[in-house]
mmCIF file of C-alpha atoms in Angstrom:
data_model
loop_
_atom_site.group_PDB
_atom_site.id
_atom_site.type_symbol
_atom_site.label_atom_id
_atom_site.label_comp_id
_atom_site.label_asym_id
_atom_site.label_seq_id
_atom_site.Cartn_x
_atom_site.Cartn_y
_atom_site.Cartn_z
ATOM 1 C CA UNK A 1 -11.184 -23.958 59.515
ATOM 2 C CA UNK A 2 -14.064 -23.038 57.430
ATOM 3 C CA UNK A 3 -12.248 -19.495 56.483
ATOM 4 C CA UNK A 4 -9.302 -20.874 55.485
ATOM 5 C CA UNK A 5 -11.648 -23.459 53.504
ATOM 6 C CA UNK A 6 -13.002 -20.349 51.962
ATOM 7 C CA UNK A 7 -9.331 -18.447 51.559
ATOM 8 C CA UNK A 8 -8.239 -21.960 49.704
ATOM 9 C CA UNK A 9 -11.653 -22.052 47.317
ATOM 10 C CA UNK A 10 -11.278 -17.973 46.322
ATOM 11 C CA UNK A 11 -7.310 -18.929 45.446
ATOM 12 C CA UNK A 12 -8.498 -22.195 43.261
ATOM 13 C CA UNK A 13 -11.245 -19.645 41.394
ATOM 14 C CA UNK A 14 -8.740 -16.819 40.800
ATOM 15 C CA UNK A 15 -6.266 -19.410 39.340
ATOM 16 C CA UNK A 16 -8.836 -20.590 36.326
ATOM 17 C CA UNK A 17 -10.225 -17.393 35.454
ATOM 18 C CA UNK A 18 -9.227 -15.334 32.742
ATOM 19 C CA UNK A 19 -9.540 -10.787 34.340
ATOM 20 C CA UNK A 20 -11.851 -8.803 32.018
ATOM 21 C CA UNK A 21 -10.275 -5.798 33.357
ATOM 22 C CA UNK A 22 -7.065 -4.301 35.664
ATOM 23 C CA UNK A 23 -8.201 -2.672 38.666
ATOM 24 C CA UNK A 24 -5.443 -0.647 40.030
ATOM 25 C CA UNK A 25 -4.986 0.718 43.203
ATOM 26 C CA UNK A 26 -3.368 4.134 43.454
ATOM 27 C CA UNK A 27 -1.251 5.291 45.984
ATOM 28 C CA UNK A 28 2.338 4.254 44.427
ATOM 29 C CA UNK A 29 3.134 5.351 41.149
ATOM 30 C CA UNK A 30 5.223 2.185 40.480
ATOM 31 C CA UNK A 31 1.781 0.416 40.476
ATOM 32 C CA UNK A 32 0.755 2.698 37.203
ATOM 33 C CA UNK A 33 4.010 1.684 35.568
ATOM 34 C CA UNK A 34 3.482 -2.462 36.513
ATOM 35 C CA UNK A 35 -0.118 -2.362 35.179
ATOM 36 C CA UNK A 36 0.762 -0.029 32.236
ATOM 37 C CA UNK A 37 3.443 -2.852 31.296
ATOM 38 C CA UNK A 38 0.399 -6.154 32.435
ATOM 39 C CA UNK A 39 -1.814 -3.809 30.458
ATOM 40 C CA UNK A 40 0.623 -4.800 26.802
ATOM 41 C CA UNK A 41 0.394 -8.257 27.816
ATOM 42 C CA UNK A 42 -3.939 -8.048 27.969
ATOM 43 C CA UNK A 43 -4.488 -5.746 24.602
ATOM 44 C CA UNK A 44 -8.187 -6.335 24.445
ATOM 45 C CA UNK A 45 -8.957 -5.192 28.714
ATOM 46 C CA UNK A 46 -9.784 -2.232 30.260
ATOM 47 C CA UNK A 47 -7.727 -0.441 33.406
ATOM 48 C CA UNK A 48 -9.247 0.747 35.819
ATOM 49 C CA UNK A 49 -7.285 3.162 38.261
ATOM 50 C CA UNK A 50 -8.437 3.716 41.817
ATOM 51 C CA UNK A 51 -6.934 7.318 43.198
ATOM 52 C CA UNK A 52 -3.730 7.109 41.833
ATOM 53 C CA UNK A 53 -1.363 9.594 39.900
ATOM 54 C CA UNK A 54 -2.978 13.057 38.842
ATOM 55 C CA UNK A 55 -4.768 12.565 35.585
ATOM 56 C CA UNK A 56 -2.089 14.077 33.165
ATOM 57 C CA UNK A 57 0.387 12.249 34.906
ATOM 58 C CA UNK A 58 -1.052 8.790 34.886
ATOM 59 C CA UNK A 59 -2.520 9.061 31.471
ATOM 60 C CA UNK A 60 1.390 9.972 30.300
ATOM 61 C CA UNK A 61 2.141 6.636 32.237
ATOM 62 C CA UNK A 62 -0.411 4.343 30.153
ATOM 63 C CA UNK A 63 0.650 6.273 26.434
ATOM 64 C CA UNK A 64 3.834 6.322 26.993
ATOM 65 C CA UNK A 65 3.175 1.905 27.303
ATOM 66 C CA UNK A 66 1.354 2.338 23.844
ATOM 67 C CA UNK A 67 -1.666 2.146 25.931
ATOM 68 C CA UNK A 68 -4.771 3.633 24.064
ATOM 69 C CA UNK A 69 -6.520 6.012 26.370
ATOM 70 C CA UNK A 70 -9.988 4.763 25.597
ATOM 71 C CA UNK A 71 -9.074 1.650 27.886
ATOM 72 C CA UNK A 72 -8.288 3.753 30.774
ATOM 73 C CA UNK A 73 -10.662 4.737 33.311
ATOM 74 C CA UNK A 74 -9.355 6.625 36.086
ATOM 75 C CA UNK A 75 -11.632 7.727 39.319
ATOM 76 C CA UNK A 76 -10.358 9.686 41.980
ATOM 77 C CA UNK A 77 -13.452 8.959 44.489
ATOM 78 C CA UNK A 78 -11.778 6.970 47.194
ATOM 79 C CA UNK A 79 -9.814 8.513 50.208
ATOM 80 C CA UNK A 80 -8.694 4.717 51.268
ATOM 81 C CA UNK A 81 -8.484 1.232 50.278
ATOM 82 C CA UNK A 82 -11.871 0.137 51.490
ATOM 83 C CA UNK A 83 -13.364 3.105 49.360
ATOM 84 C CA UNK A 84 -11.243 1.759 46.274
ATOM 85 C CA UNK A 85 -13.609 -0.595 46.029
ATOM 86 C CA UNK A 86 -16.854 0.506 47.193
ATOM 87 C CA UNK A 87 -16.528 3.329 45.153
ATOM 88 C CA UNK A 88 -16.047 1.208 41.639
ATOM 89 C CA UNK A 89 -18.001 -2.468 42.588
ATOM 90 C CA UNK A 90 -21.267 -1.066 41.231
ATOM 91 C CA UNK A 91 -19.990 0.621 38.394
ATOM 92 C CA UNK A 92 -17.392 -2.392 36.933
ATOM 93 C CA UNK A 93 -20.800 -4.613 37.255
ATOM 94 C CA UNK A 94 -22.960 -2.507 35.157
ATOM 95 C CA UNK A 95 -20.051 -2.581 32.488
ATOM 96 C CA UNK A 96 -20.146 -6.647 32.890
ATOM 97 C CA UNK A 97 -17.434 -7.198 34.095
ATOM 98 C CA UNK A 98 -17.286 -10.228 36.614
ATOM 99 C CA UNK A 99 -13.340 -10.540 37.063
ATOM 100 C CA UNK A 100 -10.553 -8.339 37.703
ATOM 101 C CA UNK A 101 -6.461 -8.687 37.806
ATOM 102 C CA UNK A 102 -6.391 -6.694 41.036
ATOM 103 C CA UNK A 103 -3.041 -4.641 40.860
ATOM 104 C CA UNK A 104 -1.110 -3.399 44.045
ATOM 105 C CA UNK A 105 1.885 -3.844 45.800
ATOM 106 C CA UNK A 106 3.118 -6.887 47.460
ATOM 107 C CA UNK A 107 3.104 -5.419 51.152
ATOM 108 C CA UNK A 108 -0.295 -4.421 50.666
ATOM 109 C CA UNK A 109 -1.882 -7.154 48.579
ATOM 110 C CA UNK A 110 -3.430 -9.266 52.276
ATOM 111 C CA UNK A 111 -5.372 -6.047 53.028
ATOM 112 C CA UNK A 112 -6.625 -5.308 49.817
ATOM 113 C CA UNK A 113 -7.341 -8.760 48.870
ATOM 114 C CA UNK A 114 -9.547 -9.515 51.696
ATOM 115 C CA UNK A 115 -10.990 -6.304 50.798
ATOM 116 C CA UNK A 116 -11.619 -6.705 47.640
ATOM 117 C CA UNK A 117 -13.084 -10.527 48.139
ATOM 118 C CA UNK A 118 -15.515 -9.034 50.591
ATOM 119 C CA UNK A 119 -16.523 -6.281 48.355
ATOM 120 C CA UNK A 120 -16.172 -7.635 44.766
ATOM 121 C CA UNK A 121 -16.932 -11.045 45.898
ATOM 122 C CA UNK A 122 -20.741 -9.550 46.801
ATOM 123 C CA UNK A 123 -21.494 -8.209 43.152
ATOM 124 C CA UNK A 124 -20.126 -11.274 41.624
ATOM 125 C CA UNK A 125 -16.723 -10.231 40.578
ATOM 126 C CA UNK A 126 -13.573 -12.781 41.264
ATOM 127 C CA UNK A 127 -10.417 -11.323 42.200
ATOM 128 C CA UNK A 128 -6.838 -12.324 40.837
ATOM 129 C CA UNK A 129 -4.378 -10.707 42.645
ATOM 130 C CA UNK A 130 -1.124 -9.700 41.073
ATOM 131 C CA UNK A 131 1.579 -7.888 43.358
ATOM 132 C CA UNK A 132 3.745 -5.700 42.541
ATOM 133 C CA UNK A 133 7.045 -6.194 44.389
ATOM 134 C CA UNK A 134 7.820 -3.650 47.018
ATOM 135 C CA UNK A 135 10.426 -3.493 49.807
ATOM 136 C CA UNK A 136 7.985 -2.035 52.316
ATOM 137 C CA UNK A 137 7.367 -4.245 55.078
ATOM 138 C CA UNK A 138 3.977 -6.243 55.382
ATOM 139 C CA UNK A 139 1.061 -4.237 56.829
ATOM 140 C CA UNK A 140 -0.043 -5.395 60.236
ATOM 141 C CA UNK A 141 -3.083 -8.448 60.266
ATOM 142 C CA UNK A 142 -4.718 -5.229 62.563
ATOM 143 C CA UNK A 143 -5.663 -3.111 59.749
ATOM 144 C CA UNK A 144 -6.549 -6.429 57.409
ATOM 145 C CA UNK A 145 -8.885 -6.891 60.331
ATOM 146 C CA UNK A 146 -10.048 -3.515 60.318
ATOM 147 C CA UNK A 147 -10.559 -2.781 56.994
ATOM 148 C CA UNK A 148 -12.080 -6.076 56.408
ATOM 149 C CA UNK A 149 -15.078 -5.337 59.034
ATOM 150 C CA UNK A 150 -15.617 -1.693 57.313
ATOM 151 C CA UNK A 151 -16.005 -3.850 54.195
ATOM 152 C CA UNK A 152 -18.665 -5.296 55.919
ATOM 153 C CA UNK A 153 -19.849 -2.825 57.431
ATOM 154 C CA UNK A 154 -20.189 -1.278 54.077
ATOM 155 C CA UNK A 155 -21.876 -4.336 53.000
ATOM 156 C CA UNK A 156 -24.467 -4.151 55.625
ATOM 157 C CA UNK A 157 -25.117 -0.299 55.981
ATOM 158 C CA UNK A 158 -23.642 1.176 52.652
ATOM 159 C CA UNK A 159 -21.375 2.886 55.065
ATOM 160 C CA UNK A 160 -17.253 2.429 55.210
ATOM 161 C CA UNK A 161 -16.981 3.869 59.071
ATOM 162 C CA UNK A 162 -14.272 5.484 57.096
ATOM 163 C CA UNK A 163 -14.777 9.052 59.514
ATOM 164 C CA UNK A 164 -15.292 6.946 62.367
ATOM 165 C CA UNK A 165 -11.886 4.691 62.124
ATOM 166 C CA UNK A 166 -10.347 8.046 61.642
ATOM 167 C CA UNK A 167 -11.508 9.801 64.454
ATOM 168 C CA UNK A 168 -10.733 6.355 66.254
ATOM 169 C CA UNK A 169 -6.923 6.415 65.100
ATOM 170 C CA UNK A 170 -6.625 10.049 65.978
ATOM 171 C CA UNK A 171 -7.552 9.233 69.501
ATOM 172 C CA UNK A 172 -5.368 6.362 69.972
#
């Protein structure tokens, strides 16, 4: 009861506020391309892009939308979607920014909202999801509950357990 109290409250809060910034996550170029076109819509925000295309590549994407590259920020530091965000949090807070259109697509969005609620949601910064549509079926609730205790983990210990899930999954 009182999570999906909490779910309910973080959808309210993400409907009234007004993103000071994309935050993409890479791993599908088609999620470049969506936020590249969002991007248009929000002249006066930066993007930020979590692992995605190669730099040339991506930065094509964005100027190719009319896109000036001084908005784009693009960090290749995570290896996974809990890193995404643990590897950015700190770094969108010192530039002020306390919301974020969080871009990625639609199969993925649970994972890397709960994710990104856990994470963000500690520094202050309100998530407002917007999927990208995808014909991938939905991740399992497994690695939602997975990833959501490394983001806790991470919260607790500064540590993903990003080597120890692996070695995990290897062994099952």
């Amino acid at each position: 009861m009182a999570l999906s109290c909490w779910f309910g409250y973080k959808q309210i809060q993400s409907y009234f506020v007004k993103p000071e910034a994309l935050f993409v996550l890479g791993g599908h170029e088609e999620r470049e391309h969506f936020a590249a076109q969002l991007a248009k819509q929000h002249p006066h925000i930066p993007i930020w892009v979590s692992s995605g295309s190669p730099k040339d590549y991506a930065e094509k994407i964005f100027t190719k939308a009319g896109i000036s590259g001084d908005r784009l920020h693009l960090d290749y530091q995570a290896s996974d979607t809990v890193t995404n965000f643990t590897s950015l949090v700190d770094r969108l807070k010192a530039e002020g920014i306390d919301s974020v259109y969080l871009i990625t697509s639609e199969n993925h969005m649970p994972r890397a909202r709960i994710i990104g609620e856990i994470i963000f949601g500690s520094r202050g910064i309100i998530v407002k999801p917007i999927s990208v549509p995808s014909d991938s079926p939905p991740e399992s609730i497994r690695k939602s509950l997975r990833d959501g205790a490394r983001a806790i983990l991470w919260l607790t210990t500064g540590h993903t357990g990003a080597t120890v899930t692996r070695f995990v999954l290897d062994k099952l």
